[in-house]
């Protein structure tokens, strides 16, 4: 892993992008490493939640412009880089972004692709691709249109100006703003709380929420209902309900 560092804090895997001399510009190799790391964490039974973070100055300053500057449309089509991004969306376990500094372009899209976002006070979110004569390619138009509505989304995407952590919070784009020095620790604490929850229920809830963003309301309700029924097949649901009735703390096994 040339561009990432990883360590575990109990059940939480902390993945840090560490290409600091380029403000974590997301070259193809970094994204490949990131996908491999997230999928490995997803498959590891000892990991219950993932925290994705970057450096002090930048979470990630976007796609590596050097890798795209001379590329033709055909080069980009054949490069097919967004296949890797689809795999990020396919991670089942909770992924929490801990964002300090710049989260721009692909870096903002990466943060928005995480399930929850904890921002340090220094965080700046933006989609400046327009200033390069481009537009977002890793879901930015879709995430922002769905989460902010047309007017706010177009303003951010057309002008390309970054917004502060507090603005992102007030727009409902992120979950919490904390002092920079507490950012990763806060995300890890949240990960530890999620680690105490029944994993199959977390997974089904994630699936249902993403369905809600993707599908018509009636189809989303149908999917939610089916996932709800499915959870009655888990031992954790049995344990959770019994523990409530017996006034004790439940012990979830992930089955
Ligand atoms: C390649 C980058 C980079 C990037 C920064 N660097 N961002 N290299 N691609 N996206 C490099 C700089 O060239 C510089 O290298 C070093 O990192 C430090 O950056 P500076 O610009 O010197 O820092 P600063 O003046 O503090 O400005 C910070 C910044 C600026 C405002 C974040 O770096 C910036 O505007 N970066 C580009 C942001 C952007 O447009 N992102 C969207 C990319 S397109 P040297 O060698 O000079 O030290 C995109 C499309 C998404 O994301 C498609 C899906 C993936």
PDB file of C-alpha atoms and ligand atoms in Angstrom:
ATOM      1  CA  UNK A   1       0.000   0.000   0.000  1.00  0.00           C
ATOM      2  CA  UNK A   2       1.903   3.032  -1.253  1.00  0.00           C
ATOM      3  CA  UNK A   3      -0.791   5.614  -0.642  1.00  0.00           C
ATOM      4  CA  UNK A   4      -2.692   4.337   2.394  1.00  0.00           C
ATOM      5  CA  UNK A   5      -2.046   3.544   6.014  1.00  0.00           C
ATOM      6  CA  UNK A   6      -4.347   1.345   8.056  1.00  0.00           C
ATOM      7  CA  UNK A   7      -4.833   0.326  11.632  1.00  0.00           C
ATOM      8  CA  UNK A   8      -7.569  -1.033  13.850  1.00  0.00           C
ATOM      9  CA  UNK A   9      -8.977   0.556  16.990  1.00  0.00           C
ATOM     10  CA  UNK A  10     -10.998  -2.325  18.424  1.00  0.00           C
ATOM     11  CA  UNK A  11     -13.674  -3.200  15.861  1.00  0.00           C
ATOM     12  CA  UNK A  12     -13.059  -0.038  13.789  1.00  0.00           C
ATOM     13  CA  UNK A  13     -10.674  -0.093  10.800  1.00  0.00           C
ATOM     14  CA  UNK A  14      -9.114   3.293  10.172  1.00  0.00           C
ATOM     15  CA  UNK A  15      -8.003   3.795   6.585  1.00  0.00           C
ATOM     16  CA  UNK A  16      -5.992   6.935   5.941  1.00  0.00           C
ATOM     17  CA  UNK A  17      -5.105   8.322   2.544  1.00  0.00           C
ATOM     18  CA  UNK A  18      -1.496   9.440   2.761  1.00  0.00           C
ATOM     19  CA  UNK A  19      -0.406  11.081  -0.469  1.00  0.00           C
ATOM     20  CA  UNK A  20       0.193  14.305   1.351  1.00  0.00           C
ATOM     21  CA  UNK A  21       2.599  15.960  -1.109  1.00  0.00           C
ATOM     22  CA  UNK A  22      -0.271  16.029  -3.622  1.00  0.00           C
ATOM     23  CA  UNK A  23      -3.039  16.789  -1.107  1.00  0.00           C
ATOM     24  CA  UNK A  24      -4.281  13.216  -1.603  1.00  0.00           C
ATOM     25  CA  UNK A  25      -5.061  13.796  -5.288  1.00  0.00           C
ATOM     26  CA  UNK A  26      -6.872  10.616  -6.232  1.00  0.00           C
ATOM     27  CA  UNK A  27      -4.769   8.962  -8.890  1.00  0.00           C
ATOM     28  CA  UNK A  28      -5.885   5.607 -10.261  1.00  0.00           C
ATOM     29  CA  UNK A  29      -3.441   3.680  -8.064  1.00  0.00           C
ATOM     30  CA  UNK A  30      -4.701   5.365  -4.876  1.00  0.00           C
ATOM     31  CA  UNK A  31      -8.338   4.608  -5.731  1.00  0.00           C
ATOM     32  CA  UNK A  32      -7.441   0.971  -6.505  1.00  0.00           C
ATOM     33  CA  UNK A  33      -5.715   0.673  -3.134  1.00  0.00           C
ATOM     34  CA  UNK A  34      -8.662   2.292  -1.428  1.00  0.00           C
ATOM     35  CA  UNK A  35     -11.160  -0.093  -3.003  1.00  0.00           C
ATOM     36  CA  UNK A  36      -8.999  -3.077  -2.023  1.00  0.00           C
ATOM     37  CA  UNK A  37      -8.709  -1.778   1.553  1.00  0.00           C
ATOM     38  CA  UNK A  38     -12.453  -1.156   1.892  1.00  0.00           C
ATOM     39  CA  UNK A  39     -13.346  -4.553   0.465  1.00  0.00           C
ATOM     40  CA  UNK A  40     -10.824  -6.278   2.744  1.00  0.00           C
ATOM     41  CA  UNK A  41     -12.354  -4.495   5.749  1.00  0.00           C
ATOM     42  CA  UNK A  42     -15.823  -5.448   4.547  1.00  0.00           C
ATOM     43  CA  UNK A  43     -14.792  -9.100   4.407  1.00  0.00           C
ATOM     44  CA  UNK A  44     -12.955  -9.132   7.773  1.00  0.00           C
ATOM     45  CA  UNK A  45     -15.197 -10.506  10.535  1.00  0.00           C
ATOM     46  CA  UNK A  46     -13.275  -8.555  13.168  1.00  0.00           C
ATOM     47  CA  UNK A  47     -14.136  -5.217  11.554  1.00  0.00           C
ATOM     48  CA  UNK A  48     -17.552  -3.711  12.271  1.00  0.00           C
ATOM     49  CA  UNK A  49     -17.126  -0.184  10.911  1.00  0.00           C
ATOM     50  CA  UNK A  50     -14.662   1.697   8.738  1.00  0.00           C
ATOM     51  CA  UNK A  51     -13.341   5.223   9.179  1.00  0.00           C
ATOM     52  CA  UNK A  52     -11.882   6.814   6.056  1.00  0.00           C
ATOM     53  CA  UNK A  53      -9.700   9.843   6.569  1.00  0.00           C
ATOM     54  CA  UNK A  54      -6.988  11.891   4.907  1.00  0.00           C
ATOM     55  CA  UNK A  55      -4.429  14.457   6.019  1.00  0.00           C
ATOM     56  CA  UNK A  56      -4.594  17.684   8.003  1.00  0.00           C
ATOM     57  CA  UNK A  57      -4.640  19.950   4.965  1.00  0.00           C
ATOM     58  CA  UNK A  58      -6.710  17.759   2.669  1.00  0.00           C
ATOM     59  CA  UNK A  59      -9.072  14.838   2.862  1.00  0.00           C
ATOM     60  CA  UNK A  60      -8.559  14.693  -0.923  1.00  0.00           C
ATOM     61  CA  UNK A  61      -8.180  17.509  -3.486  1.00  0.00           C
ATOM     62  CA  UNK A  62      -9.913  15.588  -6.249  1.00  0.00           C
ATOM     63  CA  UNK A  63      -8.910  13.398  -9.131  1.00  0.00           C
ATOM     64  CA  UNK A  64      -5.261  13.672 -10.126  1.00  0.00           C
ATOM     65  CA  UNK A  65      -5.359  16.415 -12.735  1.00  0.00           C
ATOM     66  CA  UNK A  66      -1.956  15.319 -14.038  1.00  0.00           C
ATOM     67  CA  UNK A  67      -3.424  11.959 -15.028  1.00  0.00           C
ATOM     68  CA  UNK A  68      -6.265  13.575 -16.970  1.00  0.00           C
ATOM     69  CA  UNK A  69      -4.724  16.653 -18.567  1.00  0.00           C
ATOM     70  CA  UNK A  70      -3.769  14.955 -21.844  1.00  0.00           C
ATOM     71  CA  UNK A  71      -6.419  12.247 -21.897  1.00  0.00           C
ATOM     72  CA  UNK A  72      -8.903  12.062 -24.761  1.00  0.00           C
ATOM     73  CA  UNK A  73     -12.542  11.130 -24.338  1.00  0.00           C
ATOM     74  CA  UNK A  74     -11.689   7.679 -25.667  1.00  0.00           C
ATOM     75  CA  UNK A  75      -8.797   7.321 -23.197  1.00  0.00           C
ATOM     76  CA  UNK A  76     -11.179   8.181 -20.365  1.00  0.00           C
ATOM     77  CA  UNK A  77     -13.874   5.816 -21.641  1.00  0.00           C
ATOM     78  CA  UNK A  78     -11.392   2.942 -21.902  1.00  0.00           C
ATOM     79  CA  UNK A  79      -9.845   3.793 -18.535  1.00  0.00           C
ATOM     80  CA  UNK A  80     -13.280   3.101 -17.039  1.00  0.00           C
ATOM     81  CA  UNK A  81     -12.168   4.435 -13.688  1.00  0.00           C
ATOM     82  CA  UNK A  82     -15.644   4.652 -12.217  1.00  0.00           C
ATOM     83  CA  UNK A  83     -15.950   0.883 -12.031  1.00  0.00           C
ATOM     84  CA  UNK A  84     -13.702   1.168  -8.981  1.00  0.00           C
ATOM     85  CA  UNK A  85     -15.982   3.844  -7.522  1.00  0.00           C
ATOM     86  CA  UNK A  86     -19.011   1.576  -7.948  1.00  0.00           C
ATOM     87  CA  UNK A  87     -17.228  -0.932  -5.736  1.00  0.00           C
ATOM     88  CA  UNK A  88     -16.892   1.705  -3.005  1.00  0.00           C
ATOM     89  CA  UNK A  89     -20.664   2.034  -3.056  1.00  0.00           C
ATOM     90  CA  UNK A  90     -20.897  -1.741  -2.755  1.00  0.00           C
ATOM     91  CA  UNK A  91     -19.306  -1.866   0.719  1.00  0.00           C
ATOM     92  CA  UNK A  92     -21.869  -3.231   3.188  1.00  0.00           C
ATOM     93  CA  UNK A  93     -20.371  -2.139   6.506  1.00  0.00           C
ATOM     94  CA  UNK A  94     -20.772   1.423   7.783  1.00  0.00           C
ATOM     95  CA  UNK A  95     -18.174   3.748   6.273  1.00  0.00           C
ATOM     96  CA  UNK A  96     -17.604   7.030   8.126  1.00  0.00           C
ATOM     97  CA  UNK A  97     -15.582   9.815   6.527  1.00  0.00           C
ATOM     98  CA  UNK A  98     -13.488  11.969   8.875  1.00  0.00           C
ATOM     99  CA  UNK A  99     -12.786  15.066   6.800  1.00  0.00           C
ATOM    100  CA  UNK A 100     -10.239  17.790   7.536  1.00  0.00           C
ATOM    101  CA  UNK A 101      -9.179  20.425   5.024  1.00  0.00           C
ATOM    102  CA  UNK A 102     -10.026  20.209   1.344  1.00  0.00           C
ATOM    103  CA  UNK A 103     -12.603  17.728   0.074  1.00  0.00           C
ATOM    104  CA  UNK A 104     -12.821  18.910  -3.512  1.00  0.00           C
ATOM    105  CA  UNK A 105     -14.002  17.358  -6.752  1.00  0.00           C
ATOM    106  CA  UNK A 106     -13.532  13.595  -6.497  1.00  0.00           C
ATOM    107  CA  UNK A 107     -12.537  14.171  -2.851  1.00  0.00           C
ATOM    108  CA  UNK A 108     -15.944  15.669  -2.120  1.00  0.00           C
ATOM    109  CA  UNK A 109     -17.613  12.853  -4.041  1.00  0.00           C
ATOM    110  CA  UNK A 110     -15.631  10.349  -2.004  1.00  0.00           C
ATOM    111  CA  UNK A 111     -16.795  11.935   1.249  1.00  0.00           C
ATOM    112  CA  UNK A 112     -20.392  11.976   0.003  1.00  0.00           C
ATOM    113  CA  UNK A 113     -20.099   8.325  -1.019  1.00  0.00           C
ATOM    114  CA  UNK A 114     -19.362   7.455   2.626  1.00  0.00           C
ATOM    115  CA  UNK A 115     -22.386   6.691   4.781  1.00  0.00           C
ATOM    116  CA  UNK A 116     -21.719   9.326   7.441  1.00  0.00           C
ATOM    117  CA  UNK A 117     -19.428  12.350   7.408  1.00  0.00           C
ATOM    118  CA  UNK A 118     -17.737  13.901  10.447  1.00  0.00           C
ATOM    119  CA  UNK A 119     -16.011  17.143   9.508  1.00  0.00           C
ATOM    120  CA  UNK A 120     -13.295  19.066  11.295  1.00  0.00           C
ATOM    121  CA  UNK A 121     -13.782  22.846  11.472  1.00  0.00           C
ATOM    122  CA  UNK A 122     -11.223  23.268   8.660  1.00  0.00           C
ATOM    123  CA  UNK A 123     -13.126  21.099   6.175  1.00  0.00           C
ATOM    124  CA  UNK A 124     -14.045  22.645   2.838  1.00  0.00           C
ATOM    125  CA  UNK A 125     -16.366  20.827   0.484  1.00  0.00           C
ATOM    126  CA  UNK A 126     -16.734  21.732  -3.175  1.00  0.00           C
ATOM    127  CA  UNK A 127     -17.026  20.603  -6.765  1.00  0.00           C
ATOM    128  CA  UNK A 128     -14.600  22.910  -8.628  1.00  0.00           C
ATOM    129  CA  UNK A 129     -14.481  20.770 -11.796  1.00  0.00           C
ATOM    130  CA  UNK A 130     -16.293  23.498 -13.735  1.00  0.00           C
ATOM    131  CA  UNK A 131     -13.205  25.691 -13.339  1.00  0.00           C
ATOM    132  CA  UNK A 132     -11.232  23.049 -15.234  1.00  0.00           C
ATOM    133  CA  UNK A 133     -13.836  22.918 -17.999  1.00  0.00           C
ATOM    134  CA  UNK A 134     -15.106  19.655 -16.559  1.00  0.00           C
ATOM    135  CA  UNK A 135     -17.913  18.409 -14.363  1.00  0.00           C
ATOM    136  CA  UNK A 136     -18.074  15.820 -11.604  1.00  0.00           C
ATOM    137  CA  UNK A 137     -17.799  12.241 -12.817  1.00  0.00           C
ATOM    138  CA  UNK A 138     -17.969  10.187  -9.627  1.00  0.00           C
ATOM    139  CA  UNK A 139     -21.553  10.957  -8.709  1.00  0.00           C
ATOM    140  CA  UNK A 140     -21.350  14.607  -7.599  1.00  0.00           C
ATOM    141  CA  UNK A 141     -24.265  15.809  -9.714  1.00  0.00           C
ATOM    142  CA  UNK A 142     -26.426  12.949  -8.492  1.00  0.00           C
ATOM    143  CA  UNK A 143     -25.508  13.137  -4.811  1.00  0.00           C
ATOM    144  CA  UNK A 144     -25.968  16.911  -4.670  1.00  0.00           C
ATOM    145  CA  UNK A 145     -29.190  17.046  -6.710  1.00  0.00           C
ATOM    146  CA  UNK A 146     -30.738  14.358  -4.533  1.00  0.00           C
ATOM    147  CA  UNK A 147     -29.492  15.700  -1.235  1.00  0.00           C
ATOM    148  CA  UNK A 148     -29.768  19.454  -1.764  1.00  0.00           C
ATOM    149  CA  UNK A 149     -32.343  19.891  -4.510  1.00  0.00           C
ATOM    150  CA  UNK A 150     -31.817  21.495  -7.891  1.00  0.00           C
ATOM    151  CA  UNK A 151     -31.152  25.127  -6.961  1.00  0.00           C
ATOM    152  CA  UNK A 152     -28.472  24.557  -4.309  1.00  0.00           C
ATOM    153  CA  UNK A 153     -26.880  21.792  -6.348  1.00  0.00           C
ATOM    154  CA  UNK A 154     -26.590  23.935  -9.458  1.00  0.00           C
ATOM    155  CA  UNK A 155     -25.133  26.837  -7.479  1.00  0.00           C
ATOM    156  CA  UNK A 156     -22.390  24.624  -6.040  1.00  0.00           C
ATOM    157  CA  UNK A 157     -21.721  22.858  -9.343  1.00  0.00           C
ATOM    158  CA  UNK A 158     -21.872  25.951 -11.575  1.00  0.00           C
ATOM    159  CA  UNK A 159     -19.790  28.303  -9.433  1.00  0.00           C
ATOM    160  CA  UNK A 160     -17.447  25.674  -8.051  1.00  0.00           C
ATOM    161  CA  UNK A 161     -16.865  27.607  -4.821  1.00  0.00           C
ATOM    162  CA  UNK A 162     -16.185  25.504  -1.729  1.00  0.00           C
ATOM    163  CA  UNK A 163     -18.439  25.645   1.309  1.00  0.00           C
ATOM    164  CA  UNK A 164     -17.349  25.430   4.938  1.00  0.00           C
ATOM    165  CA  UNK A 165     -18.019  22.516   7.260  1.00  0.00           C
ATOM    166  CA  UNK A 166     -20.730  24.536   9.014  1.00  0.00           C
ATOM    167  CA  UNK A 167     -22.456  25.358   5.721  1.00  0.00           C
ATOM    168  CA  UNK A 168     -22.287  21.697   4.695  1.00  0.00           C
ATOM    169  CA  UNK A 169     -23.850  20.801   8.045  1.00  0.00           C
ATOM    170  CA  UNK A 170     -26.653  23.328   7.651  1.00  0.00           C
ATOM    171  CA  UNK A 171     -27.350  21.969   4.150  1.00  0.00           C
ATOM    172  CA  UNK A 172     -27.674  18.466   5.575  1.00  0.00           C
ATOM    173  CA  UNK A 173     -24.718  17.171   3.561  1.00  0.00           C
ATOM    174  CA  UNK A 174     -22.755  15.968   6.582  1.00  0.00           C
ATOM    175  CA  UNK A 175     -23.475  14.707  10.096  1.00  0.00           C
ATOM    176  CA  UNK A 176     -21.357  16.686  12.535  1.00  0.00           C
ATOM    177  CA  UNK A 177     -18.698  19.377  12.815  1.00  0.00           C
ATOM    178  CA  UNK A 178     -16.063  18.997  15.532  1.00  0.00           C
ATOM    179  CA  UNK A 179     -12.656  20.577  16.218  1.00  0.00           C
ATOM    180  CA  UNK A 180     -10.034  19.240  13.775  1.00  0.00           C
ATOM    181  CA  UNK A 181      -8.031  17.513  16.488  1.00  0.00           C
ATOM    182  CA  UNK A 182     -11.136  15.564  17.596  1.00  0.00           C
ATOM    183  CA  UNK A 183     -12.312  14.637  14.106  1.00  0.00           C
ATOM    184  CA  UNK A 184     -10.867  11.140  13.680  1.00  0.00           C
ATOM    185  CA  UNK A 185     -11.470  10.212  17.327  1.00  0.00           C
ATOM    186  CA  UNK A 186     -15.088  11.311  17.004  1.00  0.00           C
ATOM    187  CA  UNK A 187     -15.553   9.197  13.859  1.00  0.00           C
ATOM    188  CA  UNK A 188     -13.972   6.212  15.618  1.00  0.00           C
ATOM    189  CA  UNK A 189     -16.282   6.629  18.622  1.00  0.00           C
ATOM    190  CA  UNK A 190     -19.243   6.657  16.268  1.00  0.00           C
ATOM    191  CA  UNK A 191     -17.826   3.541  14.593  1.00  0.00           C
ATOM    192  CA  UNK A 192     -17.571   1.855  17.999  1.00  0.00           C
ATOM    193  CA  UNK A 193     -21.197   2.666  18.748  1.00  0.00           C
ATOM    194  CA  UNK A 194     -22.191   1.151  15.412  1.00  0.00           C
ATOM    195  CA  UNK A 195     -20.015  -1.866  16.220  1.00  0.00           C
ATOM    196  CA  UNK A 196     -22.329  -2.627  19.139  1.00  0.00           C
ATOM    197  CA  UNK A 197     -25.336  -2.748  16.858  1.00  0.00           C
ATOM    198  CA  UNK A 198     -26.539  -5.923  15.150  1.00  0.00           C
ATOM    199  CA  UNK A 199     -24.536  -6.059  11.888  1.00  0.00           C
ATOM    200  CA  UNK A 200     -27.201  -7.678   9.721  1.00  0.00           C
ATOM    201  CA  UNK A 201     -29.721  -5.018  10.722  1.00  0.00           C
ATOM    202  CA  UNK A 202     -27.165  -2.268   9.938  1.00  0.00           C
ATOM    203  CA  UNK A 203     -26.544  -3.821   6.552  1.00  0.00           C
ATOM    204  CA  UNK A 204     -30.237  -4.109   5.693  1.00  0.00           C
ATOM    205  CA  UNK A 205     -30.880  -0.527   6.846  1.00  0.00           C
ATOM    206  CA  UNK A 206     -28.044   0.721   4.624  1.00  0.00           C
ATOM    207  CA  UNK A 207     -29.450  -1.195   1.675  1.00  0.00           C
ATOM    208  CA  UNK A 208     -32.948   0.188   2.259  1.00  0.00           C
ATOM    209  CA  UNK A 209     -31.745   3.790   2.634  1.00  0.00           C
ATOM    210  CA  UNK A 210     -29.731   3.608  -0.596  1.00  0.00           C
ATOM    211  CA  UNK A 211     -32.775   2.082  -2.301  1.00  0.00           C
ATOM    212  CA  UNK A 212     -34.725   5.132  -1.167  1.00  0.00           C
ATOM    213  CA  UNK A 213     -32.283   7.390  -3.002  1.00  0.00           C
ATOM    214  CA  UNK A 214     -32.397   5.261  -6.130  1.00  0.00           C
ATOM    215  CA  UNK A 215     -35.935   4.117  -6.678  1.00  0.00           C
ATOM    216  CA  UNK A 216     -39.550   5.155  -6.802  1.00  0.00           C
ATOM    217  CA  UNK A 217     -41.226   5.414  -3.383  1.00  0.00           C
ATOM    218  CA  UNK A 218     -43.400   2.322  -3.812  1.00  0.00           C
ATOM    219  CA  UNK A 219     -40.415   0.215  -4.912  1.00  0.00           C
ATOM    220  CA  UNK A 220     -38.431   1.509  -1.951  1.00  0.00           C
ATOM    221  CA  UNK A 221     -41.238   0.580   0.444  1.00  0.00           C
ATOM    222  CA  UNK A 222     -41.355  -2.885  -1.051  1.00  0.00           C
ATOM    223  CA  UNK A 223     -37.594  -3.312  -0.628  1.00  0.00           C
ATOM    224  CA  UNK A 224     -37.763  -2.024   2.963  1.00  0.00           C
ATOM    225  CA  UNK A 225     -40.562  -4.466   3.776  1.00  0.00           C
ATOM    226  CA  UNK A 226     -38.632  -7.423   2.395  1.00  0.00           C
ATOM    227  CA  UNK A 227     -35.494  -6.475   4.331  1.00  0.00           C
ATOM    228  CA  UNK A 228     -37.605  -5.986   7.462  1.00  0.00           C
ATOM    229  CA  UNK A 229     -39.004  -9.529   7.114  1.00  0.00           C
ATOM    230  CA  UNK A 230     -35.510 -10.865   6.430  1.00  0.00           C
ATOM    231  CA  UNK A 231     -34.267  -9.569   9.788  1.00  0.00           C
ATOM    232  CA  UNK A 232     -36.762 -11.870  11.541  1.00  0.00           C
ATOM    233  CA  UNK A 233     -34.597 -14.707  10.259  1.00  0.00           C
ATOM    234  CA  UNK A 234     -31.601 -13.438  12.279  1.00  0.00           C
ATOM    235  CA  UNK A 235     -30.657 -14.609  15.756  1.00  0.00           C
ATOM    236  CA  UNK A 236     -29.749 -11.017  16.562  1.00  0.00           C
ATOM    237  CA  UNK A 237     -33.366  -9.872  16.139  1.00  0.00           C
ATOM    238  CA  UNK A 238     -34.512 -12.661  18.438  1.00  0.00           C
ATOM    239  CA  UNK A 239     -31.799 -11.743  20.957  1.00  0.00           C
ATOM    240  CA  UNK A 240     -32.541  -7.999  20.687  1.00  0.00           C
ATOM    241  CA  UNK A 241     -36.252  -8.402  21.367  1.00  0.00           C
ATOM    242  CA  UNK A 242     -35.760 -10.985  24.145  1.00  0.00           C
ATOM    243  CA  UNK A 243     -33.104  -8.843  25.830  1.00  0.00           C
ATOM    244  CA  UNK A 244     -35.520  -5.908  25.839  1.00  0.00           C
ATOM    245  CA  UNK A 245     -38.246  -7.996  27.452  1.00  0.00           C
ATOM    246  CA  UNK A 246     -35.787  -9.481  29.958  1.00  0.00           C
ATOM    247  CA  UNK A 247     -34.400  -5.994  30.735  1.00  0.00           C
ATOM    248  CA  UNK A 248     -30.789  -6.910  29.917  1.00  0.00           C
ATOM    249  CA  UNK A 249     -28.183  -5.748  27.392  1.00  0.00           C
ATOM    250  CA  UNK A 250     -28.364  -7.751  24.156  1.00  0.00           C
ATOM    251  CA  UNK A 251     -25.385  -9.716  22.828  1.00  0.00           C
ATOM    252  CA  UNK A 252     -25.291  -9.527  19.074  1.00  0.00           C
ATOM    253  CA  UNK A 253     -23.439 -12.203  17.085  1.00  0.00           C
ATOM    254  CA  UNK A 254     -23.845 -10.925  13.551  1.00  0.00           C
ATOM    255  CA  UNK A 255     -26.097 -13.797  12.500  1.00  0.00           C
TER     256      UNK A 255
HETATM  257  C1  LIG B   1      -3.007  16.857  -8.997  1.00  0.00           C
HETATM  258  C2  LIG B   1      -2.814  18.272  -7.215  1.00  0.00           C
HETATM  259  C3  LIG B   1      -4.220  18.317  -7.073  1.00  0.00           C
HETATM  260  C4  LIG B   1      -4.998  17.556  -7.993  1.00  0.00           C
HETATM  261  C5  LIG B   1      -3.332  19.556  -5.557  1.00  0.00           C
HETATM  262  N1  LIG B   1      -2.311  19.051  -6.256  1.00  0.00           N
HETATM  263  N2  LIG B   1      -4.510  19.128  -6.039  1.00  0.00           N
HETATM  264  N3  LIG B   1      -2.211  17.550  -8.169  1.00  0.00           N
HETATM  265  N4  LIG B   1      -4.344  16.845  -8.936  1.00  0.00           N
HETATM  266  N5  LIG B   1      -6.335  17.518  -7.916  1.00  0.00           N
HETATM  267  C6  LIG B   1      -0.880  19.273  -6.040  1.00  0.00           C
HETATM  268  C7  LIG B   1      -0.454  20.640  -6.507  1.00  0.00           C
HETATM  269  O1  LIG B   1      -0.202  20.628  -7.895  1.00  0.00           O
HETATM  270  C8  LIG B   1       0.788  20.854  -5.698  1.00  0.00           C
HETATM  271  O2  LIG B   1       1.848  20.148  -6.274  1.00  0.00           O
HETATM  272  C9  LIG B   1       0.464  20.194  -4.375  1.00  0.00           C
HETATM  273  O3  LIG B   1      -0.590  19.268  -4.652  1.00  0.00           O
HETATM  274  C10 LIG B   1      -0.014  21.183  -3.331  1.00  0.00           C
HETATM  275  O4  LIG B   1      -1.118  21.927  -3.882  1.00  0.00           O
HETATM  276  P1  LIG B   1      -1.132  23.522  -4.008  1.00  0.00           P
HETATM  277  O5  LIG B   1      -2.021  23.868  -5.127  1.00  0.00           O
HETATM  278  O6  LIG B   1       0.262  24.072  -4.032  1.00  0.00           O
HETATM  279  O7  LIG B   1      -1.770  23.932  -2.600  1.00  0.00           O
HETATM  280  P2  LIG B   1      -2.640  25.212  -2.273  1.00  0.00           P
HETATM  281  O8  LIG B   1      -2.062  26.427  -2.970  1.00  0.00           O
HETATM  282  O9  LIG B   1      -2.778  25.257  -0.798  1.00  0.00           O
HETATM  283  O10 LIG B   1      -4.056  24.967  -2.926  1.00  0.00           O
HETATM  284  C11 LIG B   1      -4.847  23.877  -2.471  1.00  0.00           C
HETATM  285  C12 LIG B   1      -6.021  23.621  -3.485  1.00  0.00           C
HETATM  286  C13 LIG B   1      -5.436  23.475  -4.899  1.00  0.00           C
HETATM  287  C14 LIG B   1      -6.983  24.818  -3.438  1.00  0.00           C
HETATM  288  C15 LIG B   1      -6.747  22.374  -3.029  1.00  0.00           C
HETATM  289  O11 LIG B   1      -4.388  22.490  -4.824  1.00  0.00           O
HETATM  290  C16 LIG B   1      -6.425  23.036  -5.919  1.00  0.00           C
HETATM  291  O12 LIG B   1      -7.234  23.855  -6.371  1.00  0.00           O
HETATM  292  N6  LIG B   1      -6.366  21.744  -6.328  1.00  0.00           N
HETATM  293  C17 LIG B   1      -7.193  21.236  -7.401  1.00  0.00           C
HETATM  294  C18 LIG B   1      -8.593  21.025  -6.901  1.00  0.00           C
HETATM  295  C19 LIG B   1      -9.511  20.536  -8.045  1.00  0.00           C
HETATM  296  O13 LIG B   1      -9.715  21.239  -9.052  1.00  0.00           O
HETATM  297  N7  LIG B   1     -10.082  19.317  -7.874  1.00  0.00           N
HETATM  298  C20 LIG B   1     -10.929  18.732  -8.879  1.00  0.00           C
HETATM  299  C21 LIG B   1     -10.120  17.825  -9.768  1.00  0.00           C
HETATM  300  S1  LIG B   1     -11.094  17.134 -11.050  1.00  0.00           S
HETATM  301  P3  LIG B   1       3.325  20.805  -6.404  1.00  0.00           P
HETATM  302  O14 LIG B   1       4.106  19.774  -7.168  1.00  0.00           O
HETATM  303  O15 LIG B   1       3.137  22.106  -7.088  1.00  0.00           O
HETATM  304  O16 LIG B   1       3.757  20.955  -4.975  1.00  0.00           O
HETATM  305  C22 LIG B   1     -11.955  15.937 -10.337  1.00  0.00           C
HETATM  306  C23 LIG B   1     -12.847  15.162 -11.239  1.00  0.00           C
HETATM  307  C24 LIG B   1     -13.531  14.088 -10.480  1.00  0.00           C
HETATM  308  O17 LIG B   1     -11.867  15.686  -9.171  1.00  0.00           O
HETATM  309  C25 LIG B   1     -13.696  12.886 -11.347  1.00  0.00           C
HETATM  310  C26 LIG B   1     -13.909  11.633 -10.525  1.00  0.00           C
HETATM  311  C27 LIG B   1     -12.759  11.082  -9.788  1.00  0.00           C
END
